[in-house]
Amino acid sequence: MDHFRYDEAGVLHGEGVSLPALVAAVGTPTYVYSRATLTRHFKVMDDALSGVDHLICYSVKANSNLAVLQLLASLGSGFDIVSVGELHRVLAAGGDPDKVVFSGVGKRDDEIAAALRAGIHCINVESAWELARCAEVAAAVGVPAPVSLRVNPDVDPKTHEYIATGLRTSKFGVPFDEALELYRTAHASPHLTVVGVDCHIGSQIVEPTPLIDALDRVLELVDTLQAEGMTIGHVDMGGGLGITYKDERPAPPKAIGEAYAARLAPRGLKLLVEPGRVIAGNAGVMLMRVLGRKSNGERTFVITDAAMNDNIRPSLYRAWQDIVPVQRDLDAPEEVVDVVGPICESGDFFAQERPLARVDRDALLAMRSAGAYGFCMSSNYNSRQRAAEVMVDGDTWTVIRPREELTALFASERLLPDLPAGRSFEG
Ligand SMILES: *Cc1c(COP(=O)(O)O)cnc(C)c1O
């Protein structure tokens, strides 16, 4: 459930804010997030896990805007980070370092050191070399590194191949049968403190079974580790809960939460989860304006002022995201169109052969489910300024990132000193 609805006049609103009115003030393309939806999603998740001692570590990479992190921190969320940059964001947004876990296949020494100095809860280690780096950096920093191994339970999450991460063939995690040996190494090191076991099998998972199978495998390992005298405080089940983009029917978080709790609570194990998409995905839309239309005889193209640099999911994963008019016109004839951006790449599309009520030049469109892996994956390709981001809250809204200025595009670039400089352009 989200808070993007049409009013009686057919005008799309974000909570109480009319989106055409918002666009009149901030322009397009613009990402709009709903504070009430983000809050609701966090609380649904929190409630789903109420049967077991737990910590939600929101996956920063899904939507890393400071205001989003600040809101989640205020609700009690912890954070799953994948870089020192994300650590800085979390701290700047008021996040508690003691609720931070650090994931990722390749962490640099300086990132490990920064995490230890900040006093994070746990480093999710993904390989033997990384475990060795953690021990060495911890010795240098003078703080033992709290570690958990990301094990690869070899279950098929039944999702897109680019976001399936728990198969034996993936680059992620430690193979299940090597985990025990690495845990022994960690346990024996004076510079490492074993605190948990971690896994993350993929993203946009809609069936509960792979997640529960993964937990059962992880618990076999926990039993072995405990039998060897190791103290395992938590099990981290990663993120990956899917959302409805089109007609997916994701398992309700409550069902998964109850299955987790039934297994973990009796053993006194704390549960960590790292949801990203399920919190932020349907809490955001991307607004864009139609620049014009054209037809090549076979296909009709609706060309928008947003492009693949603003939202790469359709191009990268052939992801389907709903596109709706901001002003609904029930009399407009339905047609089948491609919604495309202006970039010179055939992959620059948002929708192909999509039934859509006819829209003409200057109409506003909203791409739904754009709150996760949207703005944060955007780029300046084609020297396009990155979109604005806005948070709506009831009848009010806050620009949480203004549209990038043209001058910001190359402000950090430098000319060669021996060649003539150019000039500025008032355009
Ligand atoms: C991407 C990622 C997540 C979040 O995944 P969602 O599908 O957005 O919930 C959590 N943990 C790790 C390790 C990840 O890489």
XYZ file of C-alpha atoms and ligand atoms in Angstrom:
442
model
C 0.000 0.000 0.000
C 1.282 3.481 -0.773
C 0.084 7.074 -0.644
C 0.092 7.973 -4.349
C -3.561 8.301 -5.363
C -5.796 10.120 -7.831
C -8.266 12.623 -6.421
C -11.850 12.917 -7.748
C -10.649 15.201 -10.541
C -8.180 12.559 -11.728
C -5.087 14.397 -10.480
C -2.344 12.212 -9.021
C -1.327 13.191 -5.499
C 1.542 12.194 -3.269
C -0.198 12.114 0.127
C -2.020 15.498 0.157
C 0.244 17.149 -2.415
C -0.961 17.681 -5.980
C 1.847 16.440 -8.206
C 1.203 18.950 -11.049
C 1.485 21.740 -8.467
C 4.721 20.249 -7.180
C 6.114 20.044 -10.713
C 5.175 23.696 -11.310
C 7.579 24.534 -8.481
C 10.444 22.079 -8.997
C 10.205 20.925 -12.629
C 10.916 17.485 -14.085
C 12.351 14.896 -13.904
C 11.723 14.663 -10.188
C 11.616 11.818 -7.720
C 8.886 12.110 -5.096
C 8.939 10.013 -1.922
C 6.110 9.689 0.576
C 7.088 9.983 4.214
C 3.902 8.207 5.341
C 4.614 5.277 3.013
C 8.229 4.915 4.125
C 7.090 5.037 7.742
C 4.336 2.531 7.127
C 6.636 0.083 5.339
C 9.174 0.250 8.154
C 6.463 -0.372 10.749
C 4.961 -3.291 8.800
C 8.393 -4.887 8.722
C 9.038 -4.164 12.395
C 5.668 -5.617 13.330
C 6.233 -8.702 11.162
C 9.332 -9.491 13.214
C 7.782 -8.788 16.600
C 7.954 -12.475 17.574
C 11.736 -12.370 17.908
C 14.390 -9.978 19.178
C 15.367 -8.189 15.971
C 17.072 -5.258 14.278
C 16.086 -3.902 10.876
C 19.179 -2.710 9.035
C 17.752 -0.775 6.081
C 19.867 -1.367 2.980
C 21.243 2.096 2.231
C 22.004 1.338 -1.404
C 18.285 1.058 -2.258
C 17.732 4.768 -1.628
C 20.507 6.639 0.088
C 19.106 10.178 0.249
C 20.036 11.692 3.630
C 16.435 12.601 4.460
C 15.294 9.011 3.813
C 18.050 7.713 6.102
C 17.230 10.360 8.703
C 13.562 9.374 8.706
C 14.379 5.679 9.079
C 16.942 6.386 11.822
C 14.249 8.307 13.713
C 12.030 5.214 13.522
C 14.771 3.123 15.117
C 16.217 1.572 11.993
C 19.764 0.330 11.715
C 21.579 0.314 8.383
C 23.272 -2.090 6.012
C 26.105 -0.303 4.220
C 28.337 -1.393 1.352
C 30.945 1.388 1.318
C 32.609 4.026 3.466
C 30.565 6.573 1.527
C 27.387 4.990 2.815
C 28.825 4.977 6.343
C 29.344 8.734 6.083
C 25.778 9.184 4.887
C 24.377 7.153 7.768
C 26.330 9.114 10.360
C 25.407 12.446 8.734
C 21.740 11.395 8.800
C 21.843 10.636 12.540
C 22.143 6.842 12.280
C 23.516 4.868 15.231
C 26.844 3.196 14.310
C 26.098 0.409 16.757
C 23.193 -0.573 14.465
C 25.274 -0.663 11.273
C 26.354 -3.790 9.429
C 28.843 -3.611 6.583
C 28.220 -5.888 3.585
C 29.907 -6.227 0.201
C 32.157 -8.548 -1.780
C 35.251 -6.352 -1.691
C 36.048 -3.980 1.146
C 39.198 -1.877 1.130
C 41.456 -1.641 4.199
C 40.580 2.031 4.712
C 36.879 1.144 4.653
C 37.346 -1.604 7.232
C 39.367 0.800 9.399
C 36.719 3.525 9.155
C 34.009 1.031 10.107
C 35.984 -0.149 13.151
C 36.718 3.408 14.290
C 33.047 4.315 13.950
C 32.175 1.331 16.162
C 29.798 -0.502 13.834
C 27.896 -3.584 14.926
C 29.333 -6.100 12.491
C 31.303 -6.642 9.315
C 29.717 -9.218 7.019
C 32.800 -10.939 5.637
C 32.574 -12.580 2.221
C 35.889 -14.410 1.737
C 39.024 -15.795 3.348
C 41.142 -12.876 2.158
C 38.688 -10.387 3.596
C 38.742 -12.144 6.952
C 42.532 -11.869 6.943
C 42.307 -8.157 6.055
C 39.838 -7.586 8.892
C 42.234 -9.197 11.392
C 45.205 -7.183 10.169
C 43.348 -3.853 10.057
C 41.795 -4.539 13.479
C 45.271 -5.150 14.909
C 46.481 -1.841 13.465
C 43.437 0.139 14.640
C 43.544 -1.535 18.058
C 39.880 -2.578 18.057
C 38.820 -6.211 17.569
C 36.672 -6.559 14.453
C 33.142 -7.896 15.082
C 32.575 -10.307 12.205
C 29.944 -12.506 10.692
C 30.532 -14.624 7.610
C 28.185 -14.249 4.684
C 27.539 -17.857 3.807
C 26.140 -18.948 0.526
C 23.335 -21.399 1.282
C 23.023 -22.415 -2.406
C 19.283 -21.883 -2.700
C 17.577 -20.512 -5.783
C 15.659 -17.326 -4.938
C 13.743 -17.572 -8.254
C 14.427 -14.005 -9.323
C 16.278 -12.153 -12.117
C 19.762 -13.614 -12.684
C 21.463 -10.255 -11.981
C 19.932 -10.087 -8.510
C 20.191 -13.776 -7.534
C 23.125 -13.884 -5.147
C 22.823 -17.071 -3.102
C 23.631 -19.670 -5.743
C 26.863 -21.648 -5.650
C 27.842 -20.016 -8.955
C 27.522 -16.421 -7.705
C 30.420 -14.209 -6.638
C 28.822 -13.563 -3.254
C 29.495 -15.116 0.115
C 31.528 -18.066 1.323
C 30.607 -21.548 0.063
C 28.727 -23.394 2.743
C 31.278 -26.173 3.158
C 34.160 -23.705 3.648
C 32.396 -21.626 6.268
C 33.231 -23.819 9.267
C 36.972 -23.659 8.640
C 36.851 -19.872 8.300
C 34.830 -19.549 11.478
C 37.496 -21.567 13.297
C 40.133 -19.178 11.964
C 38.098 -16.180 13.097
C 37.427 -17.696 16.511
C 41.134 -18.324 17.032
C 42.183 -14.769 16.113
C 42.708 -12.260 18.941
C 41.731 -9.491 16.523
C 38.360 -10.893 15.474
C 35.159 -11.398 17.444
C 32.630 -13.754 15.919
C 29.192 -12.215 16.444
C 26.862 -13.860 13.950
C 26.110 -15.630 10.707
C 24.865 -13.799 7.626
C 23.301 -14.574 4.269
C 21.547 -12.665 1.487
C 20.240 -14.815 -1.314
C 18.963 -12.225 -3.756
C 16.511 -9.445 -4.397
C 12.869 -9.117 -5.464
C 12.087 -12.516 -3.900
C 8.342 -13.114 -3.836
C 8.148 -16.678 -2.490
C 8.879 -17.370 1.175
C 10.315 -20.870 0.678
C 13.841 -19.949 -0.525
C 14.282 -17.568 2.434
C 13.108 -20.139 4.942
C 15.237 -22.876 3.352
C 18.216 -20.539 3.597
C 17.549 -19.966 7.296
C 17.323 -23.706 7.920
C 20.709 -24.194 6.282
C 22.197 -21.315 8.252
C 20.881 -22.817 11.478
C 22.652 -26.106 10.757
C 25.859 -24.109 10.664
C 24.930 -22.219 13.850
C 24.475 -25.573 15.629
C 27.930 -26.693 14.559
C 29.543 -23.405 15.562
C 27.873 -23.418 18.957
C 28.942 -27.027 19.500
C 32.528 -25.833 18.944
C 32.104 -23.254 21.679
C 31.515 -20.143 19.574
C 29.026 -17.544 20.751
C 26.629 -16.695 17.954
C 24.566 -13.648 18.859
C 22.621 -13.054 15.699
C 21.536 -14.474 12.385
C 21.321 -11.931 9.564
C 18.938 -13.021 6.806
C 19.806 -10.149 4.473
C 17.248 -8.329 2.378
C 15.484 -9.358 -0.747
C 11.767 -9.159 -0.022
C 9.983 -8.439 -3.279
C 7.354 -5.828 -4.051
C 4.497 -5.492 -6.509
C 5.677 -3.754 -9.662
C 2.992 -5.295 -11.889
C 1.156 -8.423 -10.806
C 3.653 -10.015 -8.418
C 2.085 -11.243 -5.209
C 4.917 -11.150 -2.688
C 4.551 -13.256 0.435
C 3.437 -10.973 3.283
C 6.351 -9.977 5.571
C 4.285 -11.266 8.508
C 4.335 -14.843 7.140
C 8.097 -14.751 6.694
C 8.618 -13.012 10.021
C 6.625 -15.672 11.835
C 8.596 -18.478 10.196
C 11.847 -16.756 11.190
C 10.655 -16.146 14.749
C 9.545 -19.755 15.210
C 13.076 -20.906 14.420
C 15.117 -18.183 16.116
C 13.252 -17.176 19.275
C 13.485 -20.618 20.966
C 17.248 -20.596 20.420
C 17.660 -17.101 21.843
C 19.149 -15.841 18.590
C 18.667 -12.232 17.537
C 17.453 -11.669 13.972
C 18.905 -9.027 11.678
C 17.368 -8.251 8.297
C 18.556 -5.872 5.593
C 15.471 -4.813 3.626
C 15.846 -2.162 0.950
C 13.337 -2.442 -1.869
C 10.413 -3.459 0.342
C 10.826 -0.276 2.409
C 11.549 2.266 -0.321
C 10.357 0.828 -3.655
C 6.685 1.679 -3.591
C 7.279 4.800 -1.499
C 8.449 6.750 -4.552
C 7.490 7.821 -8.061
C 9.519 9.494 -10.776
C 7.774 12.378 -12.541
C 8.634 13.260 -16.120
C 7.237 15.391 -18.906
C 6.382 14.316 -22.441
C 8.596 16.212 -24.891
C 6.853 14.895 -27.980
C 5.692 11.879 -29.917
C 6.786 10.210 -33.091
C 5.941 7.158 -35.064
C 8.026 5.034 -37.418
C 5.064 3.229 -38.928
C 5.521 0.183 -36.731
C 5.822 1.778 -33.357
C 4.769 4.951 -31.632
C 7.272 6.561 -29.320
C 6.453 8.856 -26.441
C 9.652 10.773 -25.725
C 10.130 12.056 -22.196
C 12.520 14.444 -20.499
C 13.706 11.616 -18.223
C 16.067 8.968 -19.539
C 18.008 5.848 -18.636
C 20.515 7.987 -16.741
C 17.669 8.942 -14.384
C 16.317 5.426 -13.930
C 18.256 2.512 -15.333
C 16.125 -0.401 -14.109
C 14.167 -0.961 -17.332
C 17.389 -0.894 -19.403
C 19.535 -2.906 -17.010
C 17.125 -5.639 -15.951
C 14.306 -5.193 -18.464
C 12.374 -4.301 -15.338
C 8.685 -3.529 -15.760
C 7.542 -0.410 -13.949
C 4.085 1.045 -14.194
C 3.784 4.369 -16.001
C 0.651 6.426 -15.423
C -0.544 9.881 -16.466
C -0.387 12.482 -13.687
C -3.650 13.956 -14.979
C -5.970 11.068 -15.772
C -8.188 11.570 -18.807
C -10.795 8.840 -18.972
C -11.773 9.895 -22.521
C -8.260 9.509 -23.924
C -8.020 6.533 -26.302
C -5.698 3.726 -25.243
C -2.759 3.091 -27.557
C 0.318 0.882 -27.488
C 3.519 2.901 -27.239
C 7.185 2.809 -26.318
C 8.049 5.323 -23.607
C 11.630 6.379 -24.253
C 14.221 8.926 -23.184
C 16.334 11.186 -25.417
C 19.642 9.300 -25.034
C 21.319 7.778 -28.074
C 21.120 4.178 -26.861
C 18.479 1.701 -27.940
C 18.423 0.604 -24.308
C 17.099 4.029 -23.336
C 13.499 3.027 -22.768
C 11.128 2.937 -19.817
C 8.453 0.797 -21.449
C 8.093 -1.090 -24.720
C 4.826 -1.909 -26.453
C 2.936 -0.676 -23.427
C -0.793 0.042 -23.459
C -1.208 3.634 -22.263
C -3.922 6.274 -22.477
C -2.863 8.729 -25.174
C -0.582 11.508 -23.929
C 0.708 14.471 -25.908
C 3.416 17.063 -25.610
C 3.709 18.590 -22.125
C 1.696 15.884 -20.392
C 3.175 14.642 -17.124
C 3.814 10.969 -16.516
C 4.651 9.193 -13.287
C 6.766 6.058 -13.170
C 5.611 4.147 -10.129
C 7.618 1.930 -7.745
C 10.631 4.185 -8.297
C 11.643 4.716 -4.671
C 14.294 1.980 -4.654
C 17.201 1.591 -7.085
C 15.973 4.718 -8.883
C 17.739 8.004 -8.178
C 20.614 6.255 -6.414
C 21.551 4.423 -9.626
C 21.307 7.582 -11.725
C 24.244 9.142 -13.516
C 25.257 12.195 -15.510
C 25.541 10.266 -18.776
C 25.080 12.630 -21.725
C 25.904 15.487 -19.325
C 22.369 15.401 -18.060
C 21.759 17.007 -14.668
C 20.522 14.576 -12.085
C 16.864 14.841 -11.104
C 15.454 16.649 -8.087
C 14.222 14.649 -5.084
C 11.277 15.705 -2.953
C 9.693 14.260 0.211
C 5.968 14.802 0.618
C 4.466 14.749 4.096
C 0.719 15.312 4.351
C 0.001 18.595 2.562
C 3.591 19.775 2.641
C 6.753 18.895 0.811
C 10.493 19.392 1.170
C 13.093 19.433 -1.594
C 15.571 16.894 -0.233
C 17.911 17.280 -3.168
C 17.568 20.168 -5.619
C 17.979 19.489 -9.301
C 21.668 19.521 -10.122
C 22.950 22.850 -11.456
C 24.479 22.864 -14.924
C 27.683 24.282 -13.427
C 27.887 21.299 -11.056
C 28.264 18.955 -14.015
C 31.975 19.610 -14.440
C 32.797 21.711 -11.394
C 35.270 19.093 -10.203
C 36.984 18.638 -13.563
C 40.242 20.415 -14.425
C 41.570 21.778 -17.721
C 45.109 21.055 -18.856
C 47.313 23.966 -17.760
C 49.253 24.412 -21.016
C 46.244 24.825 -23.325
C 43.874 27.800 -23.561
C 40.854 27.834 -21.280
C 37.284 28.110 -22.559
C 34.592 30.503 -21.479
C 31.438 30.303 -19.442
C 28.146 30.276 -21.183
C 24.986 31.994 -20.015
C 22.481 29.828 -21.640
C 21.165 -5.250 -2.019
C 21.334 -5.888 -0.707
C 20.297 -5.825 0.254
C 18.961 -5.197 -0.026
O 18.245 -5.914 -0.979
P 16.703 -5.579 -1.253
O 16.335 -6.520 -2.318
O 16.642 -4.152 -1.693
O 15.961 -5.802 0.010
C 20.538 -6.386 1.501
N 21.718 -6.979 1.799
C 22.725 -7.066 0.899
C 23.983 -7.735 1.280
C 22.564 -6.539 -0.371
O 23.550 -6.640 -1.271
